[in-house]
Amino acid sequence: MAIVGLGLHIGAYGAEVMRGAISSVAKGQYEACTALNFSGFTRFKRIILPQALLAAIPPGTNLLIELLKNTSLVSLITLSDLSFRARQLDQATFQTLEIFSLALVMYFILAQAINFGMRHIERRLSRGRMRGGLS
């Protein structure tokens, strides 16, 4: 049940991120597609979506990191993940500071890996584009 709730939560925010990214594409792009007689699917696939994905990467990265954090919150309820395992080890060994410090470092490394990967994707997608936004 927690997985469904978490999926709906992230899905709703992800949909809002994509809606905002699509609406951030300049109206002139739509007009140019109409002038070139592109079909709706071709317009979206070739012109609108590449620009929208570039705009959606930074908030999408935040959503992925939020998802990483929320899975540990859900683990307090049902799921078995890193924080649940850390709690089990703490109860078995009573080395609270060491175990939770290691868990903190592991979460930090995971968040930084997501951040690094998404920055790489953002740089790769923005090659050849002018700086200063999507307008």
mmCIF file of N, CA and C in Angstrom:
data_model
loop_
_atom_site.group_PDB
_atom_site.id
_atom_site.type_symbol
_atom_site.label_atom_id
_atom_site.label_comp_id
_atom_site.label_asym_id
_atom_site.label_seq_id
_atom_site.Cartn_x
_atom_site.Cartn_y
_atom_site.Cartn_z
ATOM 1 N N MET A 1 0.812 -1.185 0.000
ATOM 2 C CA MET A 1 0.000 0.000 0.000
ATOM 3 C C MET A 1 0.868 1.266 0.000
ATOM 4 N N ALA A 2 1.971 1.203 0.737
ATOM 5 C CA ALA A 2 2.861 2.368 0.789
ATOM 6 C C ALA A 2 3.491 2.632 -0.571
ATOM 7 N N ILE A 3 3.764 1.565 -1.321
ATOM 8 C CA ILE A 3 4.356 1.729 -2.649
ATOM 9 C C ILE A 3 3.377 2.456 -3.566
ATOM 10 N N VAL A 4 2.100 2.107 -3.464
ATOM 11 C CA VAL A 4 1.082 2.770 -4.281
ATOM 12 C C VAL A 4 0.993 4.247 -3.907
ATOM 13 N N GLY A 5 0.982 4.533 -2.614
ATOM 14 C CA GLY A 5 0.917 5.927 -2.170
ATOM 15 C C GLY A 5 2.118 6.727 -2.621
ATOM 16 N N LEU A 6 3.296 6.136 -2.490
ATOM 17 C CA LEU A 6 4.517 6.814 -2.916
ATOM 18 C C LEU A 6 4.530 7.007 -4.428
ATOM 19 N N GLY A 7 4.070 6.002 -5.159
ATOM 20 C CA GLY A 7 3.997 6.116 -6.616
ATOM 21 C C GLY A 7 3.030 7.198 -7.067
ATOM 22 N N LEU A 8 1.884 7.277 -6.412
ATOM 23 C CA LEU A 8 0.917 8.323 -6.758
ATOM 24 C C LEU A 8 1.457 9.710 -6.424
ATOM 25 N N HIS A 9 2.136 9.819 -5.299
ATOM 26 C CA HIS A 9 2.700 11.109 -4.888
ATOM 27 C C HIS A 9 3.753 11.592 -5.888
ATOM 28 N N ILE A 10 4.722 10.743 -6.186
ATOM 29 C CA ILE A 10 5.788 11.117 -7.116
ATOM 30 C C ILE A 10 5.228 11.271 -8.530
ATOM 31 N N GLY A 11 4.265 10.424 -8.899
ATOM 32 C CA GLY A 11 3.656 10.528 -10.220
ATOM 33 C C GLY A 11 2.938 11.853 -10.425
ATOM 34 N N ALA A 12 2.235 12.310 -9.392
ATOM 35 C CA ALA A 12 1.530 13.591 -9.499
ATOM 36 C C ALA A 12 2.515 14.743 -9.638
ATOM 37 N N TYR A 13 3.549 14.742 -8.830
ATOM 38 C CA TYR A 13 4.542 15.807 -8.939
ATOM 39 C C TYR A 13 5.301 15.717 -10.264
ATOM 40 N N GLY A 14 5.589 14.496 -10.714
ATOM 41 C CA GLY A 14 6.266 14.327 -11.999
ATOM 42 C C GLY A 14 5.421 14.833 -13.156
ATOM 43 N N ALA A 15 4.120 14.579 -13.091
ATOM 44 C CA ALA A 15 3.223 15.084 -14.133
ATOM 45 C C ALA A 15 3.196 16.608 -14.131
ATOM 46 N N GLU A 16 3.214 17.194 -12.946
ATOM 47 C CA GLU A 16 3.221 18.660 -12.859
ATOM 48 C C GLU A 16 4.532 19.238 -13.382
ATOM 49 N N VAL A 17 5.640 18.545 -13.124
ATOM 50 C CA VAL A 17 6.936 18.988 -13.656
ATOM 51 C C VAL A 17 6.901 18.967 -15.178
ATOM 52 N N MET A 18 6.382 17.886 -15.755
ATOM 53 C CA MET A 18 6.318 17.798 -17.219
ATOM 54 C C MET A 18 5.347 18.824 -17.800
ATOM 55 N N ARG A 19 4.215 19.053 -17.124
ATOM 56 C CA ARG A 19 3.278 20.063 -17.604
ATOM 57 C C ARG A 19 3.937 21.437 -17.628
ATOM 58 N N GLY A 20 4.645 21.750 -16.570
ATOM 59 C CA GLY A 20 5.342 23.034 -16.520
ATOM 60 C C GLY A 20 6.432 23.138 -17.568
ATOM 61 N N ALA A 21 7.139 22.026 -17.791
ATOM 62 C CA ALA A 21 8.211 22.035 -18.789
ATOM 63 C C ALA A 21 7.650 22.219 -20.194
ATOM 64 N N ILE A 22 6.544 21.555 -20.486
ATOM 65 C CA ILE A 22 5.932 21.695 -21.811
ATOM 66 C C ILE A 22 5.392 23.110 -21.999
ATOM 67 N N SER A 23 4.809 23.674 -20.953
ATOM 68 C CA SER A 23 4.285 25.036 -21.097
ATOM 69 C C SER A 23 5.398 26.082 -21.124
ATOM 70 N N SER A 24 6.629 25.693 -20.753
ATOM 71 C CA SER A 24 7.738 26.653 -20.807
ATOM 72 C C SER A 24 8.306 26.815 -22.217
ATOM 73 N N VAL A 25 7.927 25.926 -23.125
ATOM 74 C CA VAL A 25 8.390 26.046 -24.509
ATOM 75 C C VAL A 25 7.704 27.263 -25.131
ATOM 76 N N ALA A 26 8.479 28.076 -25.794
ATOM 77 C CA ALA A 26 7.976 29.340 -26.350
ATOM 78 C C ALA A 26 6.844 29.096 -27.347
ATOM 79 N N LYS A 27 5.875 29.988 -27.344
ATOM 80 C CA LYS A 27 4.729 29.884 -28.261
ATOM 81 C C LYS A 27 5.169 29.964 -29.718
ATOM 82 N N GLY A 28 6.268 30.637 -29.973
ATOM 83 C CA GLY A 28 6.782 30.724 -31.336
ATOM 84 C C GLY A 28 7.165 29.366 -31.899
ATOM 85 N N GLN A 29 7.550 28.440 -31.035
ATOM 86 C CA GLN A 29 7.882 27.086 -31.486
ATOM 87 C C GLN A 29 6.633 26.387 -32.025
ATOM 88 N N TYR A 30 5.512 26.562 -31.333
ATOM 89 C CA TYR A 30 4.257 25.974 -31.797
ATOM 90 C C TYR A 30 3.829 26.600 -33.127
ATOM 91 N N GLU A 31 3.973 27.913 -33.211
ATOM 92 C CA GLU A 31 3.596 28.608 -34.442
ATOM 93 C C GLU A 31 4.480 28.181 -35.607
ATOM 94 N N ALA A 32 5.777 27.979 -35.341
ATOM 95 C CA ALA A 32 6.686 27.528 -36.400
ATOM 96 C C ALA A 32 6.306 26.131 -36.875
ATOM 97 N N CYS A 33 5.906 25.269 -35.952
ATOM 98 C CA CYS A 33 5.479 23.918 -36.337
ATOM 99 C C CYS A 33 4.218 23.960 -37.188
ATOM 100 N N THR A 34 3.313 24.840 -36.829
ATOM 101 C CA THR A 34 2.095 24.991 -37.619
ATOM 102 C C THR A 34 2.430 25.528 -39.008
ATOM 103 N N ALA A 35 3.345 26.487 -39.076
ATOM 104 C CA ALA A 35 3.739 27.059 -40.365
ATOM 105 C C ALA A 35 4.423 26.022 -41.250
ATOM 106 N N LEU A 36 5.141 25.080 -40.633
ATOM 107 C CA LEU A 36 5.814 24.029 -41.396
ATOM 108 C C LEU A 36 4.923 22.815 -41.637
ATOM 109 N N ASN A 37 3.662 22.898 -41.195
ATOM 110 C CA ASN A 37 2.660 21.860 -41.411
ATOM 111 C C ASN A 37 3.043 20.529 -40.758
ATOM 112 N N PHE A 38 3.614 20.585 -39.555
ATOM 113 C CA PHE A 38 3.910 19.360 -38.808
ATOM 114 C C PHE A 38 2.617 18.827 -38.204
ATOM 115 N N SER A 39 2.505 17.505 -38.166
ATOM 116 C CA SER A 39 1.362 16.911 -37.468
ATOM 117 C C SER A 39 1.566 17.090 -35.962
ATOM 118 N N GLY A 40 0.511 16.859 -35.201
ATOM 119 C CA GLY A 40 0.598 17.031 -33.753
ATOM 120 C C GLY A 40 1.644 16.129 -33.120
ATOM 121 N N PHE A 41 1.706 14.871 -33.567
ATOM 122 C CA PHE A 41 2.675 13.931 -33.009
ATOM 123 C C PHE A 41 4.096 14.328 -33.382
ATOM 124 N N THR A 42 4.312 14.691 -34.642
ATOM 125 C CA THR A 42 5.650 15.095 -35.084
ATOM 126 C C THR A 42 6.090 16.362 -34.362
ATOM 127 N N ARG A 43 5.180 17.296 -34.209
ATOM 128 C CA ARG A 43 5.486 18.540 -33.492
ATOM 129 C C ARG A 43 5.945 18.227 -32.071
ATOM 130 N N PHE A 44 5.192 17.368 -31.403
ATOM 131 C CA PHE A 44 5.523 17.044 -30.018
ATOM 132 C C PHE A 44 6.835 16.268 -29.924
ATOM 133 N N LYS A 45 7.000 15.281 -30.809
ATOM 134 C CA LYS A 45 8.176 14.401 -30.742
ATOM 135 C C LYS A 45 9.467 15.112 -31.131
ATOM 136 N N ARG A 46 9.432 15.914 -32.161
ATOM 137 C CA ARG A 46 10.664 16.493 -32.707
ATOM 138 C C ARG A 46 11.014 17.884 -32.180
ATOM 139 N N ILE A 47 10.027 18.645 -31.772
ATOM 140 C CA ILE A 47 10.278 20.043 -31.399
ATOM 141 C C ILE A 47 10.005 20.296 -29.914
ATOM 142 N N ILE A 48 8.809 19.978 -29.464
ATOM 143 C CA ILE A 48 8.384 20.363 -28.116
ATOM 144 C C ILE A 48 9.039 19.495 -27.048
ATOM 145 N N LEU A 49 8.979 18.176 -27.190
ATOM 146 C CA LEU A 49 9.485 17.277 -26.152
ATOM 147 C C LEU A 49 10.978 17.437 -25.873
ATOM 148 N N PRO A 50 11.851 17.552 -26.884
ATOM 149 C CA PRO A 50 13.271 17.746 -26.546
ATOM 150 C C PRO A 50 13.531 19.005 -25.719
ATOM 151 N N GLN A 51 12.838 20.081 -26.020
ATOM 152 C CA GLN A 51 13.015 21.311 -25.244
ATOM 153 C C GLN A 51 12.405 21.174 -23.850
ATOM 154 N N ALA A 52 11.266 20.485 -23.768
ATOM 155 C CA ALA A 52 10.608 20.308 -22.474
ATOM 156 C C ALA A 52 11.427 19.397 -21.566
ATOM 157 N N LEU A 53 12.022 18.352 -22.125
ATOM 158 C CA LEU A 53 12.843 17.455 -21.301
ATOM 159 C C LEU A 53 14.035 18.185 -20.716
ATOM 160 N N LEU A 54 14.616 19.063 -21.491
ATOM 161 C CA LEU A 54 15.742 19.845 -20.990
ATOM 162 C C LEU A 54 15.310 20.718 -19.813
ATOM 163 N N ALA A 55 14.118 21.285 -19.899
ATOM 164 C CA ALA A 55 13.617 22.117 -18.799
ATOM 165 C C ALA A 55 13.183 21.280 -17.602
ATOM 166 N N ALA A 56 12.832 20.011 -17.825
ATOM 167 C CA ALA A 56 12.325 19.162 -16.741
ATOM 168 C C ALA A 56 13.430 18.466 -15.958
ATOM 169 N N ILE A 57 14.661 18.500 -16.424
ATOM 170 C CA ILE A 57 15.728 17.758 -15.740
ATOM 171 C C ILE A 57 15.998 18.266 -14.324
ATOM 172 N N PRO A 58 16.184 19.566 -14.083
ATOM 173 C CA PRO A 58 16.461 19.983 -12.692
ATOM 174 C C PRO A 58 15.347 19.631 -11.697
ATOM 175 N N PRO A 59 14.057 19.932 -11.990
ATOM 176 C CA PRO A 59 13.046 19.513 -11.018
ATOM 177 C C PRO A 59 12.866 17.997 -10.974
ATOM 178 N N GLY A 60 13.138 17.318 -12.084
ATOM 179 C CA GLY A 60 13.085 15.854 -12.080
ATOM 180 C C GLY A 60 14.152 15.255 -11.188
ATOM 181 N N THR A 61 15.317 15.876 -11.161
ATOM 182 C CA THR A 61 16.383 15.438 -10.263
ATOM 183 C C THR A 61 15.937 15.582 -8.817
ATOM 184 N N ASN A 62 15.296 16.690 -8.504
ATOM 185 C CA ASN A 62 14.780 16.879 -7.148
ATOM 186 C C ASN A 62 13.762 15.806 -6.792
ATOM 187 N N LEU A 63 12.923 15.421 -7.750
ATOM 188 C CA LEU A 63 11.944 14.368 -7.492
ATOM 189 C C LEU A 63 12.618 13.028 -7.222
ATOM 190 N N LEU A 64 13.670 12.713 -7.976
ATOM 191 C CA LEU A 64 14.377 11.453 -7.737
ATOM 192 C C LEU A 64 15.017 11.424 -6.360
ATOM 193 N N ILE A 65 15.600 12.535 -5.950
ATOM 194 C CA ILE A 65 16.211 12.591 -4.620
ATOM 195 C C ILE A 65 15.128 12.530 -3.546
ATOM 196 N N GLU A 66 13.993 13.176 -3.787
ATOM 197 C CA GLU A 66 12.874 13.089 -2.840
ATOM 198 C C GLU A 66 12.374 11.654 -2.736
ATOM 199 N N LEU A 67 12.321 10.954 -3.863
ATOM 200 C CA LEU A 67 11.912 9.554 -3.852
ATOM 201 C C LEU A 67 12.875 8.717 -3.026
ATOM 202 N N LEU A 68 14.167 8.975 -3.168
ATOM 203 C CA LEU A 68 15.169 8.262 -2.378
ATOM 204 C C LEU A 68 14.936 8.486 -0.886
ATOM 205 N N LYS A 69 14.660 9.719 -0.508
ATOM 206 C CA LYS A 69 14.424 10.024 0.907
ATOM 207 C C LYS A 69 13.109 9.427 1.395
ATOM 208 N N ASN A 70 12.075 9.479 0.560
ATOM 209 C CA ASN A 70 10.769 8.975 0.983
ATOM 210 C C ASN A 70 10.748 7.465 1.135
ATOM 211 N N THR A 71 11.590 6.753 0.392
ATOM 212 C CA THR A 71 11.631 5.307 0.589
ATOM 213 C C THR A 71 12.140 4.970 1.981
ATOM 214 N N SER A 72 13.039 5.779 2.518
ATOM 215 C CA SER A 72 13.479 5.522 3.887
ATOM 216 C C SER A 72 12.375 5.864 4.878
ATOM 217 N N LEU A 73 11.546 6.861 4.554
ATOM 218 C CA LEU A 73 10.407 7.180 5.408
ATOM 219 C C LEU A 73 9.398 6.042 5.392
ATOM 220 N N VAL A 74 9.168 5.479 4.218
ATOM 221 C CA VAL A 74 8.245 4.356 4.103
ATOM 222 C C VAL A 74 8.794 3.138 4.846
ATOM 223 N N SER A 75 10.107 3.025 4.922
ATOM 224 C CA SER A 75 10.688 1.870 5.611
ATOM 225 C C SER A 75 10.330 1.868 7.089
ATOM 226 N N LEU A 76 10.066 3.039 7.639
ATOM 227 C CA LEU A 76 9.627 3.086 9.030
ATOM 228 C C LEU A 76 8.278 2.403 9.184
ATOM 229 N N ILE A 77 7.533 2.329 8.084
ATOM 230 C CA ILE A 77 6.209 1.724 8.129
ATOM 231 C C ILE A 77 6.272 0.255 7.705
ATOM 232 N N THR A 78 6.776 -0.013 6.482
ATOM 233 C CA THR A 78 6.697 -1.387 5.983
ATOM 234 C C THR A 78 7.934 -1.887 5.257
ATOM 235 N N LEU A 79 8.492 -1.127 4.371
ATOM 236 C CA LEU A 79 9.499 -1.646 3.459
ATOM 237 C C LEU A 79 10.844 -1.881 4.130
ATOM 238 N N SER A 80 11.584 -2.836 3.607
ATOM 239 C CA SER A 80 12.920 -3.123 4.115
ATOM 240 C C SER A 80 13.941 -2.482 3.188
ATOM 241 N N ASP A 81 14.614 -1.458 3.654
ATOM 242 C CA ASP A 81 15.665 -0.831 2.861
ATOM 243 C C ASP A 81 16.829 -0.478 3.772
ATOM 244 N N LEU A 82 17.605 0.490 3.376
ATOM 245 C CA LEU A 82 18.839 0.830 4.089
ATOM 246 C C LEU A 82 18.591 1.255 5.532
ATOM 247 N N SER A 83 17.630 2.130 5.759
ATOM 248 C CA SER A 83 17.396 2.586 7.138
ATOM 249 C C SER A 83 16.833 1.467 8.012
ATOM 250 N N PHE A 84 16.026 0.582 7.426
ATOM 251 C CA PHE A 84 15.507 -0.553 8.185
ATOM 252 C C PHE A 84 16.640 -1.489 8.580
ATOM 253 N N ARG A 85 17.536 -1.749 7.648
ATOM 254 C CA ARG A 85 18.687 -2.604 7.948
ATOM 255 C C ARG A 85 19.588 -1.967 8.999
ATOM 256 N N ALA A 86 19.755 -0.658 8.910
ATOM 257 C CA ALA A 86 20.574 0.040 9.904
ATOM 258 C C ALA A 86 19.954 -0.096 11.290
ATOM 259 N N ARG A 87 18.646 0.016 11.362
ATOM 260 C CA ARG A 87 17.973 -0.142 12.651
ATOM 261 C C ARG A 87 18.139 -1.559 13.193
ATOM 262 N N GLN A 88 18.059 -2.557 12.302
ATOM 263 C CA GLN A 88 18.263 -3.940 12.734
ATOM 264 C C GLN A 88 19.680 -4.146 13.261
ATOM 265 N N LEU A 89 20.665 -3.626 12.536
ATOM 266 C CA LEU A 89 22.055 -3.752 12.992
ATOM 267 C C LEU A 89 22.271 -3.016 14.310
ATOM 268 N N ASP A 90 21.637 -1.880 14.467
ATOM 269 C CA ASP A 90 21.758 -1.124 15.711
ATOM 270 C C ASP A 90 21.220 -1.932 16.885
ATOM 271 N N GLN A 91 20.089 -2.576 16.696
ATOM 272 C CA GLN A 91 19.512 -3.378 17.767
ATOM 273 C C GLN A 91 20.364 -4.591 18.091
ATOM 274 N N ALA A 92 21.072 -5.110 17.085
ATOM 275 C CA ALA A 92 21.899 -6.294 17.317
ATOM 276 C C ALA A 92 23.259 -5.950 17.913
ATOM 277 N N THR A 93 23.847 -4.820 17.517
ATOM 278 C CA THR A 93 25.225 -4.516 17.924
ATOM 279 C C THR A 93 25.349 -3.334 18.877
ATOM 280 N N PHE A 94 24.324 -2.508 18.991
ATOM 281 C CA PHE A 94 24.335 -1.316 19.847
ATOM 282 C C PHE A 94 25.432 -0.323 19.468
ATOM 283 N N GLN A 95 25.799 -0.277 18.202
ATOM 284 C CA GLN A 95 26.763 0.706 17.690
ATOM 285 C C GLN A 95 25.998 1.743 16.866
ATOM 286 N N THR A 96 25.176 2.489 17.554
ATOM 287 C CA THR A 96 24.237 3.397 16.896
ATOM 288 C C THR A 96 24.932 4.448 16.044
ATOM 289 N N LEU A 97 25.886 5.140 16.616
ATOM 290 C CA LEU A 97 26.539 6.234 15.904
ATOM 291 C C LEU A 97 27.227 5.745 14.633
ATOM 292 N N GLU A 98 27.963 4.652 14.737
ATOM 293 C CA GLU A 98 28.695 4.142 13.572
ATOM 294 C C GLU A 98 27.749 3.673 12.471
ATOM 295 N N ILE A 99 26.712 2.950 12.852
ATOM 296 C CA ILE A 99 25.801 2.370 11.861
ATOM 297 C C ILE A 99 25.004 3.461 11.146
ATOM 298 N N PHE A 100 24.433 4.384 11.908
ATOM 299 C CA PHE A 100 23.625 5.420 11.264
ATOM 300 C C PHE A 100 24.486 6.453 10.545
ATOM 301 N N SER A 101 25.715 6.638 10.978
ATOM 302 C CA SER A 101 26.634 7.500 10.218
ATOM 303 C C SER A 101 26.938 6.876 8.865
ATOM 304 N N LEU A 102 27.160 5.571 8.853
ATOM 305 C CA LEU A 102 27.403 4.873 7.591
ATOM 306 C C LEU A 102 26.170 4.937 6.689
ATOM 307 N N ALA A 103 24.983 4.772 7.278
ATOM 308 C CA ALA A 103 23.750 4.872 6.487
ATOM 309 C C ALA A 103 23.598 6.277 5.904
ATOM 310 N N LEU A 104 23.932 7.294 6.697
ATOM 311 C CA LEU A 104 23.873 8.677 6.218
ATOM 312 C C LEU A 104 24.819 8.888 5.044
ATOM 313 N N VAL A 105 26.028 8.367 5.166
ATOM 314 C CA VAL A 105 27.006 8.499 4.082
ATOM 315 C C VAL A 105 26.517 7.774 2.831
ATOM 316 N N MET A 106 25.908 6.602 3.013
ATOM 317 C CA MET A 106 25.406 5.852 1.857
ATOM 318 C C MET A 106 24.265 6.603 1.166
ATOM 319 N N TYR A 107 23.341 7.179 1.946
ATOM 320 C CA TYR A 107 22.273 7.984 1.348
ATOM 321 C C TYR A 107 22.846 9.197 0.623
ATOM 322 N N PHE A 108 23.843 9.834 1.211
ATOM 323 C CA PHE A 108 24.474 10.989 0.576
ATOM 324 C C PHE A 108 25.114 10.586 -0.747
ATOM 325 N N ILE A 109 25.808 9.451 -0.757
ATOM 326 C CA ILE A 109 26.448 8.972 -1.988
ATOM 327 C C ILE A 109 25.396 8.663 -3.051
ATOM 328 N N LEU A 110 24.295 8.029 -2.655
ATOM 329 C CA LEU A 110 23.227 7.739 -3.617
ATOM 330 C C LEU A 110 22.630 9.025 -4.189
ATOM 331 N N ALA A 111 22.379 10.006 -3.324
ATOM 332 C CA ALA A 111 21.816 11.277 -3.798
ATOM 333 C C ALA A 111 22.791 11.994 -4.723
ATOM 334 N N GLN A 112 24.079 11.959 -4.400
ATOM 335 C CA GLN A 112 25.069 12.609 -5.254
ATOM 336 C C GLN A 112 25.214 11.877 -6.584
ATOM 337 N N ALA A 113 25.086 10.547 -6.570
ATOM 338 C CA ALA A 113 25.145 9.790 -7.824
ATOM 339 C C ALA A 113 23.972 10.164 -8.729
ATOM 340 N N ILE A 114 22.781 10.286 -8.142
ATOM 341 C CA ILE A 114 21.619 10.719 -8.922
ATOM 342 C C ILE A 114 21.848 12.120 -9.467
ATOM 343 N N ASN A 115 22.338 13.002 -8.621
ATOM 344 C CA ASN A 115 22.593 14.386 -9.021
ATOM 345 C C ASN A 115 23.626 14.447 -10.145
ATOM 346 N N PHE A 116 24.717 13.701 -10.008
ATOM 347 C CA PHE A 116 25.761 13.676 -11.036
ATOM 348 C C PHE A 116 25.218 13.137 -12.355
ATOM 349 N N GLY A 117 24.468 12.047 -12.281
ATOM 350 C CA GLY A 117 23.909 11.460 -13.494
ATOM 351 C C GLY A 117 22.959 12.397 -14.214
ATOM 352 N N MET A 118 22.118 13.073 -13.457
ATOM 353 C CA MET A 118 21.163 13.982 -14.079
ATOM 354 C C MET A 118 21.853 15.226 -14.635
ATOM 355 N N ARG A 119 22.897 15.705 -13.975
ATOM 356 C CA ARG A 119 23.654 16.838 -14.541
ATOM 357 C C ARG A 119 24.323 16.439 -15.844
ATOM 358 N N HIS A 120 24.838 15.208 -15.895
ATOM 359 C CA HIS A 120 25.462 14.716 -17.125
ATOM 360 C C HIS A 120 24.425 14.665 -18.250
ATOM 361 N N ILE A 121 23.246 14.163 -17.942
ATOM 362 C CA ILE A 121 22.185 14.101 -18.949
ATOM 363 C C ILE A 121 21.785 15.507 -19.389
ATOM 364 N N GLU A 122 21.680 16.422 -18.417
ATOM 365 C CA GLU A 122 21.307 17.800 -18.750
ATOM 366 C C GLU A 122 22.349 18.446 -19.655
ATOM 367 N N ARG A 123 23.632 18.256 -19.345
ATOM 368 C CA ARG A 123 24.688 18.827 -20.194
ATOM 369 C C ARG A 123 24.657 18.211 -21.583
ATOM 370 N N ARG A 124 24.436 16.923 -21.649
ATOM 371 C CA ARG A 124 24.412 16.255 -22.949
ATOM 372 C C ARG A 124 23.237 16.732 -23.799
ATOM 373 N N LEU A 125 22.091 16.917 -23.178
ATOM 374 C CA LEU A 125 20.925 17.379 -23.935
ATOM 375 C C LEU A 125 21.031 18.841 -24.336
ATOM 376 N N SER A 126 21.775 19.633 -23.565
ATOM 377 C CA SER A 126 21.840 21.061 -23.868
ATOM 378 C C SER A 126 23.007 21.424 -24.771
ATOM 379 N N ARG A 127 23.743 20.447 -25.277
ATOM 380 C CA ARG A 127 24.830 20.755 -26.213
ATOM 381 C C ARG A 127 24.275 21.426 -27.452
ATOM 382 N N GLY A 128 24.954 22.470 -27.872
ATOM 383 C CA GLY A 128 24.558 23.157 -29.091
ATOM 384 C C GLY A 128 23.408 24.125 -28.915
ATOM 385 N N ARG A 129 22.887 24.233 -27.721
ATOM 386 C CA ARG A 129 21.796 25.179 -27.474
ATOM 387 C C ARG A 129 22.377 26.458 -26.902
ATOM 388 N N MET A 130 21.682 27.540 -27.151
ATOM 389 C CA MET A 130 22.127 28.825 -26.615
ATOM 390 C C MET A 130 21.871 28.864 -25.123
ATOM 391 N N ARG A 131 22.741 29.533 -24.396
ATOM 392 C CA ARG A 131 22.534 29.691 -22.959
ATOM 393 C C ARG A 131 21.523 30.783 -22.714
ATOM 394 N N GLY A 132 20.885 30.706 -21.561
ATOM 395 C CA GLY A 132 19.963 31.765 -21.185
ATOM 396 C C GLY A 132 18.511 31.335 -21.190
ATOM 397 N N GLY A 133 18.234 30.062 -21.272
ATOM 398 C CA GLY A 133 16.855 29.613 -21.151
ATOM 399 C C GLY A 133 16.305 29.052 -22.442
ATOM 400 N N LEU A 134 15.022 28.747 -22.390
ATOM 401 C CA LEU A 134 14.373 28.087 -23.514
ATOM 402 C C LEU A 134 13.693 29.047 -24.468
ATOM 403 N N SER A 135 13.512 30.280 -24.094
ATOM 404 C CA SER A 135 12.755 31.218 -24.929
ATOM 405 C C SER A 135 13.456 31.534 -26.218
#
